[in-house]
Tab-separated table of C-alpha atoms in Angstrom:
chain	number	residue	atom	x	y	z
A	1	ASN	CA	5.678	9.520	7.474
A	2	PHE	CA	3.193	12.087	6.184
A	3	LEU	CA	5.975	14.405	5.069
A	4	GLY	CA	7.809	11.579	3.318
A	5	SER	CA	4.672	10.297	1.597
A	6	ALA	CA	3.611	13.803	0.577
A	7	TRP	CA	6.986	14.441	-1.024
A	8	LEU	CA	6.936	11.132	-2.917
A	9	GLY	CA	3.355	11.746	-4.043
A	10	ILE	CA	4.129	15.219	-5.347
A	11	LEU	CA	7.268	13.951	-7.067
A	12	THR	CA	5.396	11.071	-8.732
A	13	LEU	CA	2.669	13.396	-9.963
A	14	ALA	CA	5.285	15.811	-11.298
A	15	VAL	CA	7.403	13.326	-13.255
A	16	THR	CA	4.595	11.151	-14.700
A	17	PRO	CA	3.588	13.657	-17.440
A	18	VAL	CA	7.246	14.053	-18.393
A	19	GLN	CA	7.695	10.285	-18.645
A	20	VAL	CA	4.554	9.946	-20.772
A	21	HIS	CA	5.706	12.825	-23.004
A	22	PHE	CA	9.147	11.354	-23.742
A	23	LEU	CA	8.242	7.652	-23.778
A	24	GLY	CA	4.683	7.614	-25.114
A	25	VAL	CA	1.726	5.805	-23.564
A	26	GLU	CA	2.772	2.334	-24.736
A	27	ALA	CA	6.361	2.531	-23.473
A	28	PHE	CA	5.053	4.045	-20.238
A	29	GLY	CA	2.842	0.972	-19.937
A	30	PHE	CA	5.988	-1.162	-20.257
A	31	VAL	CA	7.566	0.765	-17.372
A	32	GLY	CA	4.407	-0.072	-15.400
A	33	LEU	CA	5.407	-3.722	-15.823
A	34	ILE	CA	8.115	-3.070	-13.206
A	35	THR	CA	5.470	-2.580	-10.524
A	36	ILE	CA	3.529	-5.660	-11.652
A	37	LEU	CA	6.616	-7.905	-11.565
A	38	GLN	CA	7.747	-6.461	-8.265
A	39	VAL	CA	4.409	-7.206	-6.659
A	40	LEU	CA	4.199	-10.658	-8.252
A	41	LEU	CA	7.628	-11.565	-6.936
A	42	GLY	CA	6.504	-10.280	-3.551
A	43	THR	CA	5.251	-13.799	-2.831
A	44	LEU	CA	8.891	-14.820	-2.394
A	45	ASP	CA	9.097	-12.484	0.595
A	46	LEU	CA	7.722	-15.436	2.608
A	47	GLY	CA	6.287	-12.980	5.126
A	48	ILE	CA	9.798	-12.191	6.366
A	49	SER	CA	9.697	-8.378	6.221
A	50	ALA	CA	6.487	-8.180	8.291
A	51	THR	CA	7.836	-10.798	10.698
A	52	VAL	CA	11.048	-8.797	11.167
A	53	THR	CA	9.041	-5.662	11.998
A	54	LYS	CA	6.974	-7.549	14.584
A	55	VAL	CA	9.997	-9.322	16.115
A	56	VAL	CA	12.029	-6.129	16.458
A	57	SER	CA	9.136	-3.993	17.750
A	58	SER	CA	8.206	-6.692	20.313
A	59	ASP	CA	11.785	-6.993	21.611
A	60	HIS	CA	12.139	-5.090	24.893
A	61	SER	CA	15.713	-6.227	25.639
A	62	PRO	CA	18.689	-3.801	25.653
A	63	GLN	CA	19.788	-2.956	22.071
A	64	ARG	CA	17.280	-5.587	20.779
A	65	SER	CA	19.776	-8.349	21.563
A	66	ALA	CA	17.064	-10.987	22.064
A	67	SER	CA	15.967	-10.706	18.420
A	68	ALA	CA	19.490	-10.569	16.917
A	69	ASP	CA	19.612	-14.206	15.768
A	70	ALA	CA	16.149	-14.016	14.169
A	71	VAL	CA	16.979	-10.783	12.314
A	72	ASN	CA	20.311	-12.098	11.010
A	73	THR	CA	18.662	-15.321	9.866
A	74	ALA	CA	16.020	-13.337	8.001
A	75	SER	CA	18.732	-11.208	6.370
A	76	THR	CA	20.511	-14.293	5.029
A	77	VAL	CA	17.297	-15.727	3.570
A	78	TYR	CA	16.437	-12.380	1.960
A	79	TRP	CA	19.781	-12.024	0.188
A	80	VAL	CA	19.547	-15.567	-1.204
A	81	ILE	CA	16.075	-14.811	-2.564
A	82	ALA	CA	17.318	-11.563	-4.144
A	83	PHE	CA	19.986	-13.443	-6.074
A	84	LEU	CA	17.506	-16.081	-7.269
A	85	ILE	CA	15.030	-13.423	-8.431
A	86	ALA	CA	17.591	-11.628	-10.590
A	87	VAL	CA	18.977	-14.806	-12.165
A	88	LEU	CA	15.663	-16.556	-12.848
A	89	LEU	CA	13.954	-13.482	-14.301
A	90	TRP	CA	16.970	-12.757	-16.522
A	91	LEU	CA	17.047	-16.332	-17.850
A	92	ASN	CA	13.294	-16.307	-18.553
A	93	SER	CA	13.034	-12.805	-20.030
A	94	GLU	CA	11.946	-14.066	-23.476
A	95	LYS	CA	9.178	-16.197	-21.961
A	96	VAL	CA	7.927	-13.307	-19.854
A	97	ALA	CA	7.901	-11.043	-22.919
A	98	ALA	CA	6.047	-13.606	-25.040
A	99	PHE	CA	3.436	-14.352	-22.378
A	100	TRP	CA	2.587	-10.891	-21.041
A	101	LEU	CA	3.502	-8.517	-23.839
A	102	SER	CA	2.330	-10.203	-27.019
A	103	ARG	CA	0.042	-7.261	-27.958
A	104	THR	CA	2.628	-4.533	-28.344
A	105	LYS	CA	4.152	-2.532	-31.176
A	106	LEU	CA	7.500	-2.349	-29.380
A	107	ASP	CA	10.429	-4.238	-30.911
A	108	PRO	CA	10.637	-7.793	-29.406
A	109	ALA	CA	14.392	-7.461	-28.849
A	110	THR	CA	13.831	-4.201	-26.967
A	111	VAL	CA	11.149	-5.817	-24.818
A	112	THR	CA	13.377	-8.789	-23.948
A	113	LEU	CA	16.387	-6.626	-23.122
A	114	GLY	CA	14.147	-4.335	-21.080
A	115	ILE	CA	12.981	-7.276	-18.957
A	116	GLU	CA	16.607	-8.336	-18.411
A	117	ILE	CA	17.394	-4.836	-17.102
A	118	ILE	CA	14.299	-5.000	-14.904
A	119	ALA	CA	15.627	-8.310	-13.509
A	120	VAL	CA	18.782	-6.525	-12.308
A	121	TYR	CA	16.694	-3.670	-10.905
A	122	LEU	CA	14.386	-5.992	-8.948
A	123	GLY	CA	17.248	-8.133	-7.643
A	124	LEU	CA	19.017	-5.073	-6.248
A	125	ARG	CA	15.824	-3.619	-4.776
A	126	TRP	CA	14.701	-6.839	-3.127
A	127	PRO	CA	16.672	-6.577	0.187
A	128	VAL	CA	15.338	-3.031	0.676
A	129	ALA	CA	12.077	-4.490	2.047
A	130	PHE	CA	14.047	-6.326	4.745
A	131	TYR	CA	15.930	-3.201	5.809
A	132	THR	CA	12.661	-1.240	5.795
A	133	GLY	CA	11.148	-3.861	8.094
A	134	VAL	CA	14.009	-3.515	10.572
A	135	ILE	CA	13.887	0.307	10.641
A	136	SER	CA	10.085	0.225	11.022
A	137	GLY	CA	10.393	-2.224	13.914
A	138	LEU	CA	12.763	0.206	15.610
A	139	GLN	CA	10.110	2.912	14.992
A	140	ARG	CA	12.754	5.213	13.504
A	141	MET	CA	10.397	6.727	10.952
A	142	ASP	CA	12.600	9.810	10.709
A	143	VAL	CA	15.503	7.799	9.297
A	144	LEU	CA	13.245	5.644	7.126
A	145	ASN	CA	11.591	8.606	5.430
A	146	ALA	CA	14.835	10.533	4.980
A	147	VAL	CA	16.367	7.557	3.186
A	148	LYS	CA	13.237	6.770	1.187
A	149	ALA	CA	12.729	10.359	0.044
A	150	SER	CA	16.385	10.768	-0.901
A	151	VAL	CA	16.731	7.649	-3.030
A	152	GLN	CA	13.343	8.070	-4.706
A	153	THR	CA	14.173	11.666	-5.558
A	154	LEU	CA	17.436	10.506	-7.095
A	155	ARG	CA	15.619	7.833	-9.110
A	156	LEU	CA	12.744	9.966	-10.416
A	157	VAL	CA	14.569	13.248	-11.009
A	158	GLY	CA	17.540	11.415	-12.481
A	159	GLY	CA	15.151	9.506	-14.757
A	160	VAL	CA	13.743	12.782	-16.080
A	161	ALA	CA	17.298	14.007	-16.778
A	162	VAL	CA	18.089	10.798	-18.648
A	163	LEU	CA	14.960	11.139	-20.792
A	164	PHE	CA	15.785	14.767	-21.540
A	165	PHE	CA	19.197	13.865	-22.987
A	166	VAL	CA	18.455	10.293	-24.182
A	167	PRO	CA	14.696	9.851	-24.748
A	168	ASP	CA	14.936	6.067	-24.966
A	169	LEU	CA	13.134	3.332	-23.000
A	170	LEU	CA	16.241	1.189	-22.451
A	171	ALA	CA	18.336	4.123	-21.234
A	172	PHE	CA	15.552	4.969	-18.797
A	173	LEU	CA	15.509	1.392	-17.462
A	174	VAL	CA	19.306	1.298	-17.113
A	175	TRP	CA	19.125	4.393	-14.927
A	176	PHE	CA	16.516	2.670	-12.748
A	177	ALA	CA	18.912	-0.272	-12.268
A	178	ILE	CA	21.796	2.047	-11.333
A	179	SER	CA	19.625	3.971	-8.863
A	180	SER	CA	18.519	0.711	-7.222
A	181	ALA	CA	22.165	-0.141	-6.455
A	182	VAL	CA	22.588	3.240	-4.743
A	183	GLU	CA	19.330	2.691	-2.863
A	184	LEU	CA	20.455	-0.692	-1.550
A	185	VAL	CA	23.756	0.671	-0.214
A	186	VAL	CA	22.074	3.611	1.550
A	187	TYR	CA	19.403	1.426	3.196
A	188	ALA	CA	21.991	-1.143	4.327
A	189	LEU	CA	24.282	1.467	5.883
A	190	ALA	CA	21.398	3.141	7.717
A	191	THR	CA	20.122	-0.179	9.105
A	192	TYR	CA	23.525	-1.429	10.270
A	193	ARG	CA	24.068	1.841	12.100
A	194	LEU	CA	20.710	1.668	13.903
A	195	LEU	CA	20.962	-2.026	14.785
A	196	PRO	CA	24.579	-3.046	15.536
A	197	ALA	CA	23.433	-6.618	16.233
A	198	LEU	CA	22.783	-7.042	12.499
A	199	ARG	CA	25.763	-8.744	10.842
A	200	ILE	CA	27.166	-7.995	7.394
A	201	TRP	CA	28.154	-11.591	6.669
A	202	PRO	CA	25.469	-14.304	6.268
A	203	ARG	CA	24.398	-15.956	9.500
A	204	PHE	CA	21.670	-18.583	9.915
A	205	SER	CA	20.204	-19.853	13.184
A	206	LEU	CA	17.943	-22.889	12.892
A	207	ALA	CA	16.528	-22.317	16.386
A	208	SER	CA	15.539	-18.740	15.525
A	209	PHE	CA	14.013	-19.914	12.267
A	210	ARG	CA	11.853	-22.398	14.172
A	211	ASP	CA	10.631	-19.629	16.472
A	212	ILE	CA	9.367	-17.407	13.677
A	213	TRP	CA	8.453	-19.727	10.818
A	214	LYS	CA	4.778	-20.240	11.745
A	215	TYR	CA	4.018	-16.544	11.917
A	216	SER	CA	6.125	-15.923	8.816
A	217	ALA	CA	4.303	-18.684	6.908
A	218	ALA	CA	0.905	-17.243	7.854
A	219	MET	CA	2.018	-13.783	6.740
A	220	ASN	CA	3.276	-15.252	3.471
A	221	LEU	CA	-0.068	-16.924	2.781
A	222	ILE	CA	-1.798	-13.602	3.431
A	223	ALA	CA	0.660	-11.857	1.107
A	224	LEU	CA	0.110	-14.500	-1.575
A	225	THR	CA	-3.676	-14.181	-1.518
A	226	ALA	CA	-3.453	-10.391	-1.232
A	227	LEU	CA	-1.107	-10.352	-4.211
A	228	VAL	CA	-3.600	-12.202	-6.388
A	229	LEU	CA	-6.441	-9.987	-5.213
A	230	SER	CA	-4.689	-6.617	-5.408
A	231	GLN	CA	-2.789	-7.141	-8.663
A	232	SER	CA	-5.223	-9.206	-10.715
A	233	ASP	CA	-6.776	-6.042	-12.153
A	234	ARG	CA	-3.499	-4.964	-13.781
A	235	LEU	CA	-2.616	-8.520	-14.748
A	236	PHE	CA	-5.989	-8.995	-16.479
A	237	VAL	CA	-5.618	-5.636	-18.253
A	238	THR	CA	-2.124	-6.663	-19.402
A	239	LYS	CA	-3.281	-10.078	-20.610
A	240	PHE	CA	-6.646	-9.314	-22.209
A	241	LEU	CA	-6.246	-5.699	-23.359
A	242	SER	CA	-3.568	-3.785	-25.251
A	243	LEU	CA	-0.359	-2.326	-23.839
A	244	GLU	CA	-1.854	1.088	-24.606
A	245	ALA	CA	-4.792	0.247	-22.340
A	246	LEU	CA	-2.302	-0.711	-19.642
A	247	GLY	CA	-0.675	2.690	-20.148
A	248	TYR	CA	-3.981	4.492	-19.517
A	249	TYR	CA	-4.649	2.244	-16.526
A	250	SER	CA	-1.156	2.979	-15.153
A	251	ILE	CA	-1.773	6.727	-15.464
A	252	ALA	CA	-5.077	6.426	-13.580
A	253	TYR	CA	-3.366	4.215	-11.013
A	254	ASN	CA	-0.532	6.705	-10.505
A	255	ALA	CA	-3.040	9.527	-10.041
A	256	SER	CA	-4.871	7.517	-7.365
A	257	ILE	CA	-1.648	6.424	-5.657
A	258	ALA	CA	-1.738	9.513	-3.421
A	259	ILE	CA	-4.382	7.728	-1.350
A	260	SER	CA	-2.147	4.683	-1.023
A	261	LEU	CA	0.829	6.825	0.008
A	262	VAL	CA	-1.198	8.413	2.796
A	263	GLN	CA	-2.375	4.968	3.875
A	264	SER	CA	1.197	3.683	3.952
A	265	ALA	CA	2.269	6.632	6.090
A	266	ILE	CA	-0.207	5.632	8.796
A	267	ASN	CA	0.130	1.841	8.462
A	268	SER	CA	3.913	1.774	8.694
A	269	ALA	CA	3.688	3.700	11.966
A	270	SER	CA	0.661	1.872	13.404
A	271	PHE	CA	1.868	-1.727	12.877
A	272	PRO	CA	4.964	-1.579	15.126
A	273	ALA	CA	3.045	0.603	17.607
A	274	PHE	CA	0.181	-1.938	17.800
A	275	SER	CA	2.691	-4.776	18.146
A	276	HIS	CA	4.567	-2.978	20.936
A	277	SER	CA	1.334	-2.337	22.891
A	278	PHE	CA	0.128	-5.921	22.418
A	279	SER	CA	3.438	-7.497	23.463
A	280	SER	CA	3.427	-5.283	26.580
A	281	GLY	CA	-0.070	-6.492	27.534
A	282	ARG	CA	-1.561	-2.968	27.469
A	283	HIS	CA	-4.957	-3.476	25.825
A	284	ALA	CA	-6.224	0.000	26.734
A	285	ASP	CA	-3.184	1.537	25.039
A	286	LEU	CA	-3.803	-0.657	21.977
A	287	LEU	CA	-7.447	0.464	21.808
A	288	SER	CA	-6.457	4.120	22.053
A	289	ARG	CA	-3.861	3.866	19.290
A	290	TYR	CA	-6.175	1.837	17.069
A	291	GLY	CA	-9.024	4.323	17.470
A	292	LYS	CA	-6.866	7.324	16.670
A	293	ALA	CA	-5.218	5.617	13.697
A	294	SER	CA	-8.618	4.602	12.280
A	295	GLN	CA	-10.107	8.069	12.557
A	296	LEU	CA	-6.959	9.701	11.216
A	297	MET	CA	-7.084	7.373	8.206
A	298	GLY	CA	-10.680	8.299	7.416
A	299	LEU	CA	-9.853	11.984	7.756
A	300	VAL	CA	-6.873	12.106	5.409
A	301	VAL	CA	-7.836	9.623	2.667
A	302	ALA	CA	-11.327	11.002	2.076
A	303	LEU	CA	-9.909	14.278	0.763
A	304	PRO	CA	-7.934	12.899	-2.232
A	305	CYS	CA	-10.601	10.253	-2.888
A	306	PHE	CA	-13.493	12.693	-3.299
A	307	ALA	CA	-11.308	15.158	-5.198
A	308	LEU	CA	-10.521	12.445	-7.769
A	309	VAL	CA	-14.130	11.211	-7.916
A	310	PHE	CA	-15.726	14.632	-8.483
A	311	PHE	CA	-12.891	16.364	-10.373
A	312	GLY	CA	-11.074	13.438	-11.987
A	313	HIS	CA	-11.554	14.559	-15.590
A	314	GLU	CA	-10.426	18.098	-14.846
A	315	ILE	CA	-7.382	16.901	-12.905
A	316	LEU	CA	-6.250	14.535	-15.671
A	317	ARG	CA	-6.793	17.209	-18.306
A	318	LEU	CA	-4.600	19.676	-16.437
A	319	TRP	CA	-2.057	17.041	-15.412
A	320	ILE	CA	-1.602	15.125	-18.698
A	321	ASN	CA	-3.927	16.141	-21.561
A	322	ALA	CA	-7.578	16.045	-22.680
A	323	SER	CA	-7.356	12.724	-24.549
A	324	VAL	CA	-5.949	10.920	-21.514
A	325	ALA	CA	-8.693	12.518	-19.373
A	326	ASP	CA	-11.354	11.166	-21.742
A	327	GLU	CA	-9.892	7.644	-21.623
A	328	ALA	CA	-8.919	7.327	-17.963
A	329	SER	CA	-11.074	9.621	-15.778
A	330	LEU	CA	-13.820	7.064	-15.045
A	331	THR	CA	-11.195	4.416	-14.345
A	332	MET	CA	-9.428	6.772	-11.963
A	333	ALA	CA	-12.665	7.491	-10.081
A	334	TRP	CA	-13.299	3.778	-9.488
A	335	LEU	CA	-9.683	3.239	-8.423
A	336	ALA	CA	-9.937	6.148	-5.989
A	337	VAL	CA	-12.992	4.529	-4.375
A	338	GLY	CA	-11.111	1.225	-4.143
A	339	PHE	CA	-8.048	2.835	-2.589
A	340	PHE	CA	-10.261	4.703	-0.118
A	341	PHE	CA	-11.977	1.601	1.259
A	342	ASN	CA	-8.700	-0.324	1.242
A	343	ALA	CA	-7.188	2.434	3.383
A	344	VAL	CA	-9.988	2.666	5.931
A	345	VAL	CA	-9.886	-1.112	6.491
A	346	SER	CA	-6.087	-1.352	6.588
A	347	ASN	CA	-5.701	-0.529	10.291
A	348	ALA	CA	-7.935	-3.481	11.107
A	349	TYR	CA	-5.580	-5.716	9.132
A	350	MET	CA	-2.559	-4.185	10.906
A	351	ALA	CA	-4.177	-4.803	14.285
A	352	ALA	CA	-4.948	-8.432	13.441
A	353	VAL	CA	-1.387	-9.330	12.396
A	354	ALA	CA	0.190	-7.221	15.167
A	355	CYS	CA	-1.906	-9.087	17.739
A	356	SER	CA	-0.843	-12.499	16.369
A	357	GLN	CA	-4.131	-13.311	14.653
A	358	PRO	CA	-3.151	-13.522	10.974
A	359	LYS	CA	-5.759	-16.241	10.379
A	360	LEU	CA	-8.535	-13.630	10.315
A	361	PRO	CA	-7.369	-11.777	7.167
A	362	LEU	CA	-6.272	-15.077	5.604
A	363	LYS	CA	-9.793	-16.556	5.801
A	364	VAL	CA	-11.307	-13.356	4.406
A	365	ASN	CA	-8.838	-13.370	1.491
A	366	LEU	CA	-9.533	-17.012	0.617
A	367	LEU	CA	-13.257	-16.320	0.319
A	368	ALA	CA	-12.539	-13.191	-1.715
A	369	LEU	CA	-10.609	-15.213	-4.290
A	370	VAL	CA	-13.710	-17.251	-5.089
A	371	LEU	CA	-15.909	-14.182	-5.514
A	372	TYR	CA	-13.539	-11.598	-7.006
A	373	LEU	CA	-11.672	-13.277	-9.866
A	374	PRO	CA	-14.736	-14.359	-11.908
A	375	ALA	CA	-16.293	-10.906	-11.458
A	376	LEU	CA	-13.036	-9.200	-12.493
A	377	TYR	CA	-12.735	-11.345	-15.637
A	378	TRP	CA	-16.297	-10.577	-16.702
A	379	LEU	CA	-15.951	-6.832	-16.078
A	380	VAL	CA	-12.620	-6.555	-17.928
A	381	ARG	CA	-13.968	-8.423	-20.960
A	382	HIS	CA	-17.094	-6.264	-21.111
A	383	TYR	CA	-15.990	-2.841	-19.834
A	384	GLY	CA	-12.208	-2.756	-20.305
A	385	ILE	CA	-10.083	-0.767	-17.878
A	386	SER	CA	-13.122	0.847	-16.221
A	387	GLY	CA	-14.449	-2.617	-15.439
A	388	ALA	CA	-11.135	-3.612	-13.873
A	389	ALA	CA	-11.184	-0.535	-11.644
A	390	ALA	CA	-14.833	-1.103	-10.651
A	391	ALA	CA	-13.987	-4.677	-9.635
A	392	TYR	CA	-11.139	-3.392	-7.465
A	393	ALA	CA	-13.519	-0.966	-5.753
A	394	GLY	CA	-15.982	-3.790	-5.091
A	395	LEU	CA	-13.250	-5.960	-3.591
A	396	ASN	CA	-12.354	-3.339	-1.003
A	397	ILE	CA	-15.994	-2.676	-0.110
A	398	TYR	CA	-16.174	-6.433	0.571
A	399	TYR	CA	-13.310	-6.055	3.096
A	400	LEU	CA	-15.243	-3.341	4.912
A	401	PHE	CA	-18.091	-5.758	5.704
A	402	THR	CA	-16.006	-8.891	6.367
A	403	LEU	CA	-12.528	-8.291	7.779
A	404	LEU	CA	-13.300	-5.156	9.753
A	405	PRO	CA	-16.227	-6.589	11.802
A	406	LEU	CA	-14.143	-9.679	12.619
A	407	VAL	CA	-11.262	-7.596	13.956
A	408	GLN	CA	-13.623	-5.322	15.879
A	409	VAL	CA	-15.183	-8.265	17.718
A	410	LYS	CA	-12.301	-10.746	18.098
A	411	VAL	CA	-9.330	-8.388	18.577
A	412	MET	CA	-10.673	-5.043	19.766
A	413	GLN	CA	-13.760	-6.435	21.522
A	414	GLN	CA	-15.892	-3.572	20.213
A	415	GLY	CA	-18.921	-3.239	17.942
A	416	PHE	CA	-18.761	-2.693	14.173
A	417	GLY	CA	-21.481	-0.036	14.251
A	418	LEU	CA	-19.449	2.090	16.655
A	419	TRP	CA	-16.479	2.015	14.258
A	420	LEU	CA	-18.651	3.040	11.296
A	421	ARG	CA	-20.242	5.910	13.210
A	422	ILE	CA	-16.916	7.369	14.382
A	423	ASN	CA	-14.361	6.539	11.691
A	424	LEU	CA	-16.172	6.317	8.331
A	425	LEU	CA	-19.586	7.948	8.019
A	426	PRO	CA	-18.538	11.459	9.170
A	427	PHE	CA	-15.817	11.655	6.518
A	428	LEU	CA	-17.990	10.153	3.773
A	429	LEU	CA	-20.586	12.841	4.439
A	430	ALA	CA	-17.980	15.619	4.727
A	431	GLY	CA	-16.316	14.601	1.444
A	432	SER	CA	-19.579	14.218	-0.462
A	433	LEU	CA	-20.919	17.551	0.769
A	434	SER	CA	-17.697	19.522	0.220
A	435	PHE	CA	-16.611	18.289	-3.192
A	436	GLY	CA	-20.166	17.730	-4.392
A	437	SER	CA	-20.914	21.398	-3.684
A	438	ALA	CA	-17.688	22.442	-5.415
A	439	LYS	CA	-18.632	20.349	-8.466
A	440	ILE	CA	-22.071	21.972	-8.647
A	441	LEU	CA	-20.380	25.367	-8.484
A	442	ALA	CA	-17.982	24.355	-11.256
A	443	LEU	CA	-20.833	23.240	-13.514
A	444	ALA	CA	-22.794	26.411	-12.771
A	445	VAL	CA	-20.052	28.877	-13.643
A	446	GLN	CA	-18.202	26.680	-16.200
A	447	PRO	CA	-14.852	27.827	-14.821
A	448	GLY	CA	-12.462	26.480	-17.445
A	449	GLY	CA	-9.129	27.750	-16.185
A	450	GLN	CA	-10.653	28.344	-12.741
A	451	THR	CA	-10.853	24.607	-12.007
A	452	VAL	CA	-8.025	24.810	-9.488
A	453	ALA	CA	-9.764	27.609	-7.577
A	454	VAL	CA	-13.075	25.723	-7.406
A	455	LEU	CA	-11.261	22.531	-6.318
A	456	ALA	CA	-9.485	24.547	-3.619
A	457	ILE	CA	-12.871	25.652	-2.299
A	458	GLY	CA	-13.825	21.998	-1.905
A	459	VAL	CA	-10.581	21.252	-0.064
A	460	VAL	CA	-11.022	24.140	2.379
A	461	LEU	CA	-14.682	23.289	2.994
A	462	TYR	CA	-13.781	19.637	3.667
A	463	ALA	CA	-10.977	20.613	6.067
A	464	VAL	CA	-13.340	22.812	8.093
A	465	ILE	CA	-16.121	20.231	8.336
A	466	ALA	CA	-13.742	17.319	9.019
A	467	TRP	CA	-12.019	19.182	11.841
A	468	PHE	CA	-15.261	19.447	13.797
A	469	VAL	CA	-16.118	15.749	13.448
A	470	LEU	CA	-12.759	14.625	14.869
A	471	SER	CA	-12.615	13.279	18.391
A	472	GLU	CA	-11.369	15.623	21.086
A	473	ALA	CA	-8.371	13.361	21.746
A	474	LEU	CA	-7.226	13.489	18.123
A	475	ARG	CA	-7.757	17.262	17.908
A	476	ALA	CA	-5.620	17.613	21.037
A	477	ASP	CA	-2.899	15.482	19.416
A	478	PHE	CA	-2.953	17.696	16.318
A	479	SER	CA	-2.671	20.845	18.424
A	480	HIS	CA	0.202	19.364	20.405
A	481	ALA	CA	2.045	18.357	17.234
A	482	ILE	CA	1.629	21.818	15.725
A	483	LYS	CA	2.987	23.445	18.902
A	484	ARG	CA	5.956	21.074	18.919
A	485	VAL	CA	6.808	21.876	15.300
A	486	THR	CA	6.404	25.602	15.974
A	487	ARG	CA	8.776	25.472	18.939
A	488	ARG	CA	11.381	23.632	16.864
């Protein structure tokens, strides 16, 4: 998972400046609409993908035969939803353009046609989440990352080639739609090979649907509230600010996405592992996995977070240009803080849903809606994109002091203070000390072109300090993994 996420992160960072160069900031902001629509439509998932992962990972029967009917039923529902998404978004493309993209200099016909192409892209990509859920439940992360890295490389590198020969927004979107068709075929073939019980033709079992609908409904309510909370910042920027502002926000978001990719690498492995331990009745095993996953998360996400906070302007200047750095560096710093706290709390969420207690995150999300949305509106209206990012950071700090203590007490039966002392505070101090010292050095010598060297000093210093604050068990796991790779 780490290798796959690292590759996708590097690839995203590499192609973003090229996309901005050929398309311009405003058209790049339009491309960012793909992510917004994809997440918005995520409510139609109905909690199925997460339910599939839990059902498959909890199935201890030979060849997962006990979960075959449930998985095939979920597949049928997913394909029906994919068709509805593509058709409904295509038919309402003009309304979407008029509502969300009224403040743009792009040609209205181009915007409408672009949304129609995005409708095809999203419809084809929709079943991928189902197949990902199945492969994750089987804990075949090797296959999942090989497929993910391959298709994303095709999409992003191919997109750069298209822009080089045809620097046009619509041509770029058409390529995205074509690549999504390839992606769907590859994911489907890989899943059918790993799980022979999965049928190609639609198959619906009412009895299986009854068995999983309550958990699926709870997961869907969580996804719905999480959608509003996690995407409102970009939606408010799109609605109340210009498309150019959305472009700057998208650049800052893409720069901070490295933290989210690292988080995803750990979460997608920890969820089926937690579920497997819980369904087997091995609480001690669950505690061990949860502890290691939590400390590992703090270790790896603190590094990119503090690098972006202390060296955000320099990174954006080297990555894109000086004007983008001036407009987006503060926004990126706030987003990095938000992504960091979201990551460190995420294992608590994974543990709650894996242990069949989805009501805990649902209650926390419902309260967050009341507090977050008014604050976000006020900050966006007064401080623009920096205000939106600051609100997102505040939301995730809220999770640290609400969701995490609940999971610690009710699921893990441990104290919140113990978790803070082991999994958060050591890495906060290590990151602040390492990158803070590197920043002081940078200001003292005014390095200019030596920014990369000074940043590297911060990275090395953090790695050294963080290694010594790790638990002995996790250090032993690292050593074992390194020896295994070396032998291979």
